[in-house]
PDB file of C-alpha atoms in Angstrom:
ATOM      1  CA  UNK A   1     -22.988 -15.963 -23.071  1.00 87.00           C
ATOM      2  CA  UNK A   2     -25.493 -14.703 -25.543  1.00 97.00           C
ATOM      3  CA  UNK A   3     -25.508 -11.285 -27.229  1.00 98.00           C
ATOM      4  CA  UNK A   4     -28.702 -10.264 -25.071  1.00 98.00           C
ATOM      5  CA  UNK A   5     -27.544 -10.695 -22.270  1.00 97.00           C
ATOM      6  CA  UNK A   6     -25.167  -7.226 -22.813  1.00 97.00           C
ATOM      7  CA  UNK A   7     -28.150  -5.172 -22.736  1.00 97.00           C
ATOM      8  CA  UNK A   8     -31.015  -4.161 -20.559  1.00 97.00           C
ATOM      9  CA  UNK A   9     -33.045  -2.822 -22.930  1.00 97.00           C
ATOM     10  CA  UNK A  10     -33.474  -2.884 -26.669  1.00 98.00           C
ATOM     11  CA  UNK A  11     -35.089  -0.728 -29.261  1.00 98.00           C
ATOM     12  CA  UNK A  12     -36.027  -3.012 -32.111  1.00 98.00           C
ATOM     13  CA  UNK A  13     -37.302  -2.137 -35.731  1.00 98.00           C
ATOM     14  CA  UNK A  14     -39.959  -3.888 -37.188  1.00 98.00           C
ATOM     15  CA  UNK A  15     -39.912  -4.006 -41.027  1.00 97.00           C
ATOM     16  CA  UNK A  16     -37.138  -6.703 -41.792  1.00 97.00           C
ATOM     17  CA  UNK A  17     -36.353  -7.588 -38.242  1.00 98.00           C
ATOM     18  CA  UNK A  18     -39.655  -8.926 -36.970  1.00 98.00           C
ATOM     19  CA  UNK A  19     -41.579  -9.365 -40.292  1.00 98.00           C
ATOM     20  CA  UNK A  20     -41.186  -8.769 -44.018  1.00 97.00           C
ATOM     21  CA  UNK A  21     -44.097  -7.048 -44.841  1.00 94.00           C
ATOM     22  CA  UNK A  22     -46.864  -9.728 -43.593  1.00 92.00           C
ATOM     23  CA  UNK A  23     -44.442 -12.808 -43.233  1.00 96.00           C
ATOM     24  CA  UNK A  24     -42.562 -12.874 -39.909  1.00 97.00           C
ATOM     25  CA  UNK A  25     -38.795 -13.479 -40.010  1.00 98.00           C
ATOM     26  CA  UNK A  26     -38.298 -17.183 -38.646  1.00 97.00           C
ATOM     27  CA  UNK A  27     -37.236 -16.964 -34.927  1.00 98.00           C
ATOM     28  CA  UNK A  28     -38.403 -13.685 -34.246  1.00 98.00           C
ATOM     29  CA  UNK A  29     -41.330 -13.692 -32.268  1.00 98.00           C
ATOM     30  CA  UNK A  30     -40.378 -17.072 -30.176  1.00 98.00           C
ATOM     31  CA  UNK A  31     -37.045 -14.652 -29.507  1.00 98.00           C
ATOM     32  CA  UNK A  32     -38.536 -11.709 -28.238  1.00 98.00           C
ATOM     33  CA  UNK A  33     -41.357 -13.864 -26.135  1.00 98.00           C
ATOM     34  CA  UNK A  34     -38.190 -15.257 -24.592  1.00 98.00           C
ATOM     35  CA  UNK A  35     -36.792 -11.382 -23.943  1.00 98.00           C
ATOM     36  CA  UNK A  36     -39.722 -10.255 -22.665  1.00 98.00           C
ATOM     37  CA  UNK A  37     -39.941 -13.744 -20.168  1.00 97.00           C
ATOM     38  CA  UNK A  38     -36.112 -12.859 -19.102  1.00 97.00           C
ATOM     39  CA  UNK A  39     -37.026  -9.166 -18.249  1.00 96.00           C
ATOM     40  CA  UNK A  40     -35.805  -7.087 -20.987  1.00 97.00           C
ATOM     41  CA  UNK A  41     -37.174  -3.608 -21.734  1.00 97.00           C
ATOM     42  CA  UNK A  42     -38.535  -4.079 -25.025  1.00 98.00           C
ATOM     43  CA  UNK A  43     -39.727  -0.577 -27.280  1.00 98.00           C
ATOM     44  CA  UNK A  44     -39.994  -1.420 -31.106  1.00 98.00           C
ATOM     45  CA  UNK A  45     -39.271   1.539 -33.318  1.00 98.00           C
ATOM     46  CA  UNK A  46     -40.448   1.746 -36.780  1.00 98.00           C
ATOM     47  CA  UNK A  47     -40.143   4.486 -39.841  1.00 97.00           C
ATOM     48  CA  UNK A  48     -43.057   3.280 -41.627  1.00 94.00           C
ATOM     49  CA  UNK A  49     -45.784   5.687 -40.857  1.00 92.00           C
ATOM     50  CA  UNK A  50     -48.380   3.452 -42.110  1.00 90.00           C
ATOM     51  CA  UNK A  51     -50.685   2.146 -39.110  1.00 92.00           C
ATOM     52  CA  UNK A  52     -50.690   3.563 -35.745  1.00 94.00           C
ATOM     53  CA  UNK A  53     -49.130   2.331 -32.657  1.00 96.00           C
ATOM     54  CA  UNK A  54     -52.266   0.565 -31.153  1.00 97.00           C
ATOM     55  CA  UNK A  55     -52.592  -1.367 -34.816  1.00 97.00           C
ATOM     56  CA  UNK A  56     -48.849  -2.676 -34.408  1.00 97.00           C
ATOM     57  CA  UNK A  57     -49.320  -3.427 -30.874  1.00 98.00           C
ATOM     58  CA  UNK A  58     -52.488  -5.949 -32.058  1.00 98.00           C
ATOM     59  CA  UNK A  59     -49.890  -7.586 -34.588  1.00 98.00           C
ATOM     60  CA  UNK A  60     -47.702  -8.203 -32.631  1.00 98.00           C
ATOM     61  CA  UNK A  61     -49.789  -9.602 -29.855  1.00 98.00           C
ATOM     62  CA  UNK A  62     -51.061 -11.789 -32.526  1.00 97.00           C
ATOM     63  CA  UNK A  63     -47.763 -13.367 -32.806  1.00 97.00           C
ATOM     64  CA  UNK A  64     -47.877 -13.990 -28.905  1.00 97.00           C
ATOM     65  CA  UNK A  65     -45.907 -10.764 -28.292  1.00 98.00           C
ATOM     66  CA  UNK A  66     -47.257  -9.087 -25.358  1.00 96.00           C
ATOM     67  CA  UNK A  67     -46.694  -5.522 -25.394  1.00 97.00           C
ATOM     68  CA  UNK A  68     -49.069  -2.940 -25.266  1.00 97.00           C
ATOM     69  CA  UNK A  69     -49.022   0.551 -27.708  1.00 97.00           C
ATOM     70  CA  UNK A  70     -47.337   2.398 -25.058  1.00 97.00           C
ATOM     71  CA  UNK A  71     -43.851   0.100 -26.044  1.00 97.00           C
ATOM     72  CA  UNK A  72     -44.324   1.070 -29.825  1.00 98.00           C
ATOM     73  CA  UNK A  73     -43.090   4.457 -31.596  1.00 98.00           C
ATOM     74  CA  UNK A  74     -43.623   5.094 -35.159  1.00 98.00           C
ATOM     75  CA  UNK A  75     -42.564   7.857 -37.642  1.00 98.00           C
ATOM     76  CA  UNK A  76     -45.296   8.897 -38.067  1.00 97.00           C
ATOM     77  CA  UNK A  77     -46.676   9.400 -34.571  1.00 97.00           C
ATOM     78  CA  UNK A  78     -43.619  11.733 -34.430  1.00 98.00           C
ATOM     79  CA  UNK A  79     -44.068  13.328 -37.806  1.00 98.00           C
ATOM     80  CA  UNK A  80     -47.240  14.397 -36.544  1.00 97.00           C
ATOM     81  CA  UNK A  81     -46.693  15.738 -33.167  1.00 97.00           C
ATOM     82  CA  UNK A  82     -43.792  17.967 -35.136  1.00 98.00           C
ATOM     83  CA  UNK A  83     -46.834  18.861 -37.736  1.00 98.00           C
ATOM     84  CA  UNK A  84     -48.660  20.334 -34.402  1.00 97.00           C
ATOM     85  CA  UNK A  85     -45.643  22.193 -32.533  1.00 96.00           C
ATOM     86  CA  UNK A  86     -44.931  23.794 -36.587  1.00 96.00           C
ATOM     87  CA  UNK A  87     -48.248  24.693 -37.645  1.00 96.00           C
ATOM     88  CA  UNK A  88     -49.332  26.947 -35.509  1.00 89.00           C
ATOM     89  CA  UNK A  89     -52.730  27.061 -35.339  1.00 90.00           C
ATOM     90  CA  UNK A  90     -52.412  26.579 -39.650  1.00 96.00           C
ATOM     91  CA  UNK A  91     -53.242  23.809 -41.828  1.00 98.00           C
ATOM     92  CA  UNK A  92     -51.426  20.203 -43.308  1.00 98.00           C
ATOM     93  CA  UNK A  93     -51.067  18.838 -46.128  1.00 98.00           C
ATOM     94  CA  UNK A  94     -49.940  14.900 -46.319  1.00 98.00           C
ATOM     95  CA  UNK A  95     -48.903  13.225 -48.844  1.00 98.00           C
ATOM     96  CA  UNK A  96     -49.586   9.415 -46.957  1.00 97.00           C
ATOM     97  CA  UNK A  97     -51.718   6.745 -45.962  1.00 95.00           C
ATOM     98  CA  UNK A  98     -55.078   7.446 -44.352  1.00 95.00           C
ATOM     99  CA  UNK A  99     -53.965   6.467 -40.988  1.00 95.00           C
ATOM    100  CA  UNK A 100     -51.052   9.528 -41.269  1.00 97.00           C
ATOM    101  CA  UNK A 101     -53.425  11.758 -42.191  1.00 97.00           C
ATOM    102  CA  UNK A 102     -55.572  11.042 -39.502  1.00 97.00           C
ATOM    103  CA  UNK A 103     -52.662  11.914 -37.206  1.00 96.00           C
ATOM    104  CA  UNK A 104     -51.983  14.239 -38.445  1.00 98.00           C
ATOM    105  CA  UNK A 105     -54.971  15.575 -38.451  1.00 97.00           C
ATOM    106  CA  UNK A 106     -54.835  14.970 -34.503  1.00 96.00           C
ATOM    107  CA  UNK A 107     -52.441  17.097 -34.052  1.00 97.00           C
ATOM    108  CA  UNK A 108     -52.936  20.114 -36.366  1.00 97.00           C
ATOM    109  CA  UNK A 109     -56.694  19.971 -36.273  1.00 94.00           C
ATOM    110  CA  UNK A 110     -57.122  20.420 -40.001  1.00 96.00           C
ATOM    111  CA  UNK A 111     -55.731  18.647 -42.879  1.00 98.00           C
ATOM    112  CA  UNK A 112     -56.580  19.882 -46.282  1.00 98.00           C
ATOM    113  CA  UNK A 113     -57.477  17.868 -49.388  1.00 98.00           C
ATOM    114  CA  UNK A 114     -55.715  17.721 -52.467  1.00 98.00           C
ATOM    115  CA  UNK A 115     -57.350  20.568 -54.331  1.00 98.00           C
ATOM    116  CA  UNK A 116     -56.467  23.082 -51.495  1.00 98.00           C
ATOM    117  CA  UNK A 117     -53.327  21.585 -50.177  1.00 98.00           C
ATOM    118  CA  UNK A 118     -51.290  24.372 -51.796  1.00 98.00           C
ATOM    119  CA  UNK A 119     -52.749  26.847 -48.428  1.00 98.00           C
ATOM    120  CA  UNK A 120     -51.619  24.601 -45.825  1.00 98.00           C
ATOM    121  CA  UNK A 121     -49.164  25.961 -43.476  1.00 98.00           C
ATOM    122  CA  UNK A 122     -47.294  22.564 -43.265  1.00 98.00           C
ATOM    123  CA  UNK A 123     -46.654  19.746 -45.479  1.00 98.00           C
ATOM    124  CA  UNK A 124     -45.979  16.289 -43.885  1.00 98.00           C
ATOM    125  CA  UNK A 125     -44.517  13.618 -46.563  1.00 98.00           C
ATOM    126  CA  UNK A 126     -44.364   9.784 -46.181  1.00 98.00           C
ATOM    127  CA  UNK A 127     -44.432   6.909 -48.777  1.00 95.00           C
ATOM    128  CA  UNK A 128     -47.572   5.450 -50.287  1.00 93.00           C
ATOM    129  CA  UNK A 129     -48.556   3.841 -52.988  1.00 93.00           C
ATOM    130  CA  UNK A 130     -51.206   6.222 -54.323  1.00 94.00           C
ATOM    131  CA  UNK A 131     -48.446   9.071 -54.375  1.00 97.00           C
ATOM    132  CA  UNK A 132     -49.271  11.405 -57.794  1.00 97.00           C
ATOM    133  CA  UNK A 133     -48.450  14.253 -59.666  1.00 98.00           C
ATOM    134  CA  UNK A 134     -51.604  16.272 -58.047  1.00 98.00           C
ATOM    135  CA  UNK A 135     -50.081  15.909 -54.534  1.00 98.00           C
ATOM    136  CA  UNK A 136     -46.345  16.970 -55.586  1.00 98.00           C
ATOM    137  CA  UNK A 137     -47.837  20.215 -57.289  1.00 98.00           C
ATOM    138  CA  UNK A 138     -49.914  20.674 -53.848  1.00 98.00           C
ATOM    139  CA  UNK A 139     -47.061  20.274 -51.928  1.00 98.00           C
ATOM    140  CA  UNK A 140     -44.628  22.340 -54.354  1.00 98.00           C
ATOM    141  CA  UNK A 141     -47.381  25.415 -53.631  1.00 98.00           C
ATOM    142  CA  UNK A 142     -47.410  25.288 -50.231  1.00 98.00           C
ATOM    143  CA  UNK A 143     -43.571  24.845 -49.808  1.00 98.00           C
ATOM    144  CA  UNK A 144     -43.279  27.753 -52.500  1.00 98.00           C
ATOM    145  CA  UNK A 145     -45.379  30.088 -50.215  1.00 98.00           C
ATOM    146  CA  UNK A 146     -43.332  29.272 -47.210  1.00 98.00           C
ATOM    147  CA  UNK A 147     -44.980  26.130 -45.674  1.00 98.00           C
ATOM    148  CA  UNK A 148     -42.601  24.082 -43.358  1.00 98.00           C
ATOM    149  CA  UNK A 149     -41.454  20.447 -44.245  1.00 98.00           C
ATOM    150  CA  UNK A 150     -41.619  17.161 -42.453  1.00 98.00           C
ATOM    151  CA  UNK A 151     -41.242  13.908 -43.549  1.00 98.00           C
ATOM    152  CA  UNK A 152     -41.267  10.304 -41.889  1.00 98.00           C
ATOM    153  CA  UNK A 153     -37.916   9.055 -43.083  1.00 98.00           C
ATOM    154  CA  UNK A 154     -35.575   9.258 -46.359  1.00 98.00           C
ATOM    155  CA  UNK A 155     -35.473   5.399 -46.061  1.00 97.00           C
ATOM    156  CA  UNK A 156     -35.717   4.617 -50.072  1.00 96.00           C
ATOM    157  CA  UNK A 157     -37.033   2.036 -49.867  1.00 96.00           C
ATOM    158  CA  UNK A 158     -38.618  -0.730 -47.176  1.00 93.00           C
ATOM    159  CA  UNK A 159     -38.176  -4.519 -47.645  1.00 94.00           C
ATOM    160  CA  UNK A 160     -40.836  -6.664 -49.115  1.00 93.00           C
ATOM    161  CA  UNK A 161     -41.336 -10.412 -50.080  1.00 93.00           C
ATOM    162  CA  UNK A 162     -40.018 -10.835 -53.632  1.00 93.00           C
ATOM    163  CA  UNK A 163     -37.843  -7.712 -53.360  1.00 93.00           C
ATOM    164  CA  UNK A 164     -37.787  -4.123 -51.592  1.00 94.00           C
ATOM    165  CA  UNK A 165     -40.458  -1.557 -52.343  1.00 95.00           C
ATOM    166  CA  UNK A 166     -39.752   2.161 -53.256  1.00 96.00           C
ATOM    167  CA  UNK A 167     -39.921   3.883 -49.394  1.00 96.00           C
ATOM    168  CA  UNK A 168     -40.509   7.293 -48.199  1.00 97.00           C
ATOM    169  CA  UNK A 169     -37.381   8.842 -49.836  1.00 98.00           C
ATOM    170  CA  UNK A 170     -38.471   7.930 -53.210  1.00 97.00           C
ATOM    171  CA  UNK A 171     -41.394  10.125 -52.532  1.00 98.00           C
ATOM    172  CA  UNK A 172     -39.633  12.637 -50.462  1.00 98.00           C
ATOM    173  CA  UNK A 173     -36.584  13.186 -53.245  1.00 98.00           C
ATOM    174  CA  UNK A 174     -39.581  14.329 -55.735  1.00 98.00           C
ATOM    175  CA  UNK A 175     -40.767  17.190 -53.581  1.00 98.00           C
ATOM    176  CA  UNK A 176     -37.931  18.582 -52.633  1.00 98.00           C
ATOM    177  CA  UNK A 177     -36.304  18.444 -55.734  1.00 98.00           C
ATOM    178  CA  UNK A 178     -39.532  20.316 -56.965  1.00 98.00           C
ATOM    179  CA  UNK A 179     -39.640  22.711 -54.057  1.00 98.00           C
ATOM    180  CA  UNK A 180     -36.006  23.413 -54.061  1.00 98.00           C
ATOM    181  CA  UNK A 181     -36.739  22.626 -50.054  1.00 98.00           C
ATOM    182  CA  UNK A 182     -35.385  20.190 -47.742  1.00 98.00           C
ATOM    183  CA  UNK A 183     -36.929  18.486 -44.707  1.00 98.00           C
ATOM    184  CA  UNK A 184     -36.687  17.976 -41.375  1.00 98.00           C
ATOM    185  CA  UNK A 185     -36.926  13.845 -40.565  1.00 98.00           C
ATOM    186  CA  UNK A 186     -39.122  12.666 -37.488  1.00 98.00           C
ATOM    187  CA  UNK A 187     -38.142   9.309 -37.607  1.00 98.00           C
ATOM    188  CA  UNK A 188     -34.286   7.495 -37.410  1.00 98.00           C
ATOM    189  CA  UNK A 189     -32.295   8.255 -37.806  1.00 98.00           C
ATOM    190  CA  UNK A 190     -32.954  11.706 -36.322  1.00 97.00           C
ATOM    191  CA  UNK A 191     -33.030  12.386 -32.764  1.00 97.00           C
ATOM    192  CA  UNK A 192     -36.802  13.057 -32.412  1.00 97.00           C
ATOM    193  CA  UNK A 193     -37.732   9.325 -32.548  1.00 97.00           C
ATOM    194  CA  UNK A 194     -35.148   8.087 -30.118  1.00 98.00           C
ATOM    195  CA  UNK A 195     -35.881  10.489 -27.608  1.00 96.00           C
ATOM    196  CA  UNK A 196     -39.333   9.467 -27.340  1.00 97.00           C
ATOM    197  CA  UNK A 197     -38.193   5.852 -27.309  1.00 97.00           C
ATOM    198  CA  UNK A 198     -35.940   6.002 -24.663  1.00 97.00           C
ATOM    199  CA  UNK A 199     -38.653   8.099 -22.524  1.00 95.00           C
ATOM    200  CA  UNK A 200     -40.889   5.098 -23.207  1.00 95.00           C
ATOM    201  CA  UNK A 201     -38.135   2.551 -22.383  1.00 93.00           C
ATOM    202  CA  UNK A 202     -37.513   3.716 -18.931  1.00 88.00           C
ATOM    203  CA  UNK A 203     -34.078   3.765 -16.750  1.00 86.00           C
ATOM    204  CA  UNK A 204     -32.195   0.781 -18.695  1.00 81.00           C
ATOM    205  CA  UNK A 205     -28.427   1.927 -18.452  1.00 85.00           C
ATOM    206  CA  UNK A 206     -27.504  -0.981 -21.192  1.00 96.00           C
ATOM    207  CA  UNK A 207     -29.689  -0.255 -24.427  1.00 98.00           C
ATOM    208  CA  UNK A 208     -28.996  -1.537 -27.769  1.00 98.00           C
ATOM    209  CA  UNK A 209     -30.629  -0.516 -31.168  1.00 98.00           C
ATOM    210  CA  UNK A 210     -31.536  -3.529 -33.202  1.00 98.00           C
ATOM    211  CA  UNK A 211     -32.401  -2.696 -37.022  1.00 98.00           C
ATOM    212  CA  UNK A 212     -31.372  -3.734 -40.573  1.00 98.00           C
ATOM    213  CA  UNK A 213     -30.933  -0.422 -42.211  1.00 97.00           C
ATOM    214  CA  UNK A 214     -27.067   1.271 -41.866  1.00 97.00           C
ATOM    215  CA  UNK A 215     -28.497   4.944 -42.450  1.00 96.00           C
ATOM    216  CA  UNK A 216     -31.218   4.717 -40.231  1.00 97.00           C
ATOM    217  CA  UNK A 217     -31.277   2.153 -37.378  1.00 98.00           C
ATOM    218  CA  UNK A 218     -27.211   2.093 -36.653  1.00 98.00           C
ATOM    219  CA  UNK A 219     -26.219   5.697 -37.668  1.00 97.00           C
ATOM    220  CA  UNK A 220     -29.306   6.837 -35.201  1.00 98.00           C
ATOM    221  CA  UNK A 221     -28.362   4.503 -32.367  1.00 98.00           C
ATOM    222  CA  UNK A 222     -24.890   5.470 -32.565  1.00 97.00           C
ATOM    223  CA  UNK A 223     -25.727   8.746 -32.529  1.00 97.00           C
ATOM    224  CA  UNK A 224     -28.185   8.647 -29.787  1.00 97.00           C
ATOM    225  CA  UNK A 225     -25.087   7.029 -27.715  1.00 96.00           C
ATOM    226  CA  UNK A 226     -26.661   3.279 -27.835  1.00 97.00           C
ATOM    227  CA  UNK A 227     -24.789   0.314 -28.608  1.00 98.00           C
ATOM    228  CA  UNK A 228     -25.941  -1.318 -32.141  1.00 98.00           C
ATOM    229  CA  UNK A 229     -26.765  -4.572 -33.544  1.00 98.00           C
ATOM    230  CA  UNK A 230     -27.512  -4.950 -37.553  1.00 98.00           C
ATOM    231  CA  UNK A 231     -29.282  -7.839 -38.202  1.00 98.00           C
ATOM    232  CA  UNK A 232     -29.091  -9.300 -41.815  1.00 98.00           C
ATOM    233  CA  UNK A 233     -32.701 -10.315 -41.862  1.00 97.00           C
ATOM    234  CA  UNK A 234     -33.876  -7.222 -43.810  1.00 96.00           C
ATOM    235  CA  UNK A 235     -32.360  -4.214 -46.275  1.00 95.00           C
ATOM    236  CA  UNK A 236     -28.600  -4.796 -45.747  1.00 96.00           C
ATOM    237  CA  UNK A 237     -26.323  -8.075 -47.099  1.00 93.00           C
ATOM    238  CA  UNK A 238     -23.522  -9.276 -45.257  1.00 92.00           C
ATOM    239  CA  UNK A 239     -21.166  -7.886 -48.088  1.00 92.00           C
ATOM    240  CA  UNK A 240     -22.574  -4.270 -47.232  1.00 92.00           C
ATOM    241  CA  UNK A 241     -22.313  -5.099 -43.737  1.00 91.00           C
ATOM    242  CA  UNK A 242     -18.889  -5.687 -44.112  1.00 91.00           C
ATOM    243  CA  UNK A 243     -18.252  -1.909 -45.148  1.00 93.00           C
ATOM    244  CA  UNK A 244     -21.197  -0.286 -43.472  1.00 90.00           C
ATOM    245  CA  UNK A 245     -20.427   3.353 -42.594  1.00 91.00           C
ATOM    246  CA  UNK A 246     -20.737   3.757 -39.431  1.00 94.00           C
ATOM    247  CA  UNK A 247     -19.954   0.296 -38.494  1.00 95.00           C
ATOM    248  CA  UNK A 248     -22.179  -1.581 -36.140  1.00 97.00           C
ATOM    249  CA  UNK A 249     -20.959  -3.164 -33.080  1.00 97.00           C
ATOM    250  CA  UNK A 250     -22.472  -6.060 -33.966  1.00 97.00           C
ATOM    251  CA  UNK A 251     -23.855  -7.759 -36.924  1.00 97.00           C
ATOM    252  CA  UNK A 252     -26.090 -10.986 -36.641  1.00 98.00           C
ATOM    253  CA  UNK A 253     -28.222 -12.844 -38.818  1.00 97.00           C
ATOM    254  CA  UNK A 254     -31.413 -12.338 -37.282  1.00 98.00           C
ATOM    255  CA  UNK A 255     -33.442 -11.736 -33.909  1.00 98.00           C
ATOM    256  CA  UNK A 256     -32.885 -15.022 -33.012  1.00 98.00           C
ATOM    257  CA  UNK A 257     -29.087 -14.929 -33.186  1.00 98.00           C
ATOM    258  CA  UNK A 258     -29.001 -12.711 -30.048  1.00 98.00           C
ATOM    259  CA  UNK A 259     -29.678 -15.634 -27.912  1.00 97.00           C
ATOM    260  CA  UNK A 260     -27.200 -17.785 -29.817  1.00 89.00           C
TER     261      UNK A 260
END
């Protein structure tokens, strides 16, 4: 009996399960085609804020994964919606990639510029690679003058080809440390992101969390009340697997190892 065949429904991260940043992991999108041919409810979960939902759901459909943008639930989708309930009727600042900003911007209706930053009434942080001393003094003004705090993760860092990447909590640990501030997380492994998830996933009484990250992915599902499955395909070794904290309830190579 294979591993998938415990579980209804599955929340799956992308970066390091499905692909490393544009190379897929081998197996994984033959694996979830089969999934999604044998019925399971499928909703892929993802801390990096970089492209919106509709841009993931064209990737993936490009690897002959059929799901539309409705199944996918970023960080920063959520970041933003917390921007909007926060701000109230105010002003963001982001320190991100366009797409965030834009939103973002969606949600608050204004999004200031670096030079005026320091006024806005929230500051939203994510990882990017254009992330400067202007936008940490922006953000250390605004905080200082009682601006609230959200960021997409305090993942450090996000796997790459040759070797991981500094993530969102590089970025993040330099403004609060500046700002003497700490912030509230919209993506795992808070609860924000998994509620929306599990809205979007439907009835499934049997749902697993799927992910490569221990402080994300399986602290989150376990403390959303999911059963969790750390693949090895990403962040995590098998030696840190070993003496992950909280444990999984099951480790695997890859995606493809759940139909072993």
């Amino acid at each position: 009996m294979a591993l998938a065949d415990d579980f209804d429904g599955l929340l799956i991260d992308l970066d390091g399960v499905v692909w490393i940043g544009r190379e897929p992991v081998p197996g994984s999108a033959e694996t979830l085609r089969e999934l999604l041919a044998a019925g399971k409810e499928i909703v892929f979960v993802t801390n990096n804020p970089t492209k919106p939902p509709p841009v993931y759901a064209e990737r993936l459909q490009g690897m002959g994964i059929e799901v539309g943008p409705e199944r996918i639930v970023t960080a920063g989708m959520v970041a933003a919606r917390l921007a909007g309930e926060v701000a109230g009727g105010g002003s963001a600042f982001v320190i991100g990639a366009e797409p965030l900003k834009e939103m973002v911007a969606a949600a608050v209706g204004n999004v200031l510029d670096v030079e005026h930053g320091g006024e806005a009434s929230v500051v939203v942080v994510s990882g990017h690679r254009g992330f400067g001393f202007d936008e940490l003094l922006a953000s250390k003004r605004a905080l200082d003058a009682g601006a609230a705090l959200i960021a997409t993760s305090r993942d450090p860092t996000m796997p790459m080809p040759g070797g991981e990447w500094p993530g969102t909590g590089a970025v993040l640990a330099a403004v609060e440390t500046a700002s003497d501030r700490s912030a509230e997380i919209a993506g795992k492994p808070e609860r924000h992101l998994f509620e929306i998830a599990l809205e979007a996933i439907g009835p499934p009484a049997r749902v697993a969390m799927i992910g490569d990250r221990v402080s994300s992915d399986i602290a989150g599902g376990r403390d959303a009340g999911l059963a969790t499955v750390l693949v090895l395909s990403g962040t995590t070794g098998a030696e840190e697997a070993a003496a992950a904290e909280p444990r999984p309830d099951h480790t695997v190579a890859d995606l493809a190892a759940l139909l072993r």
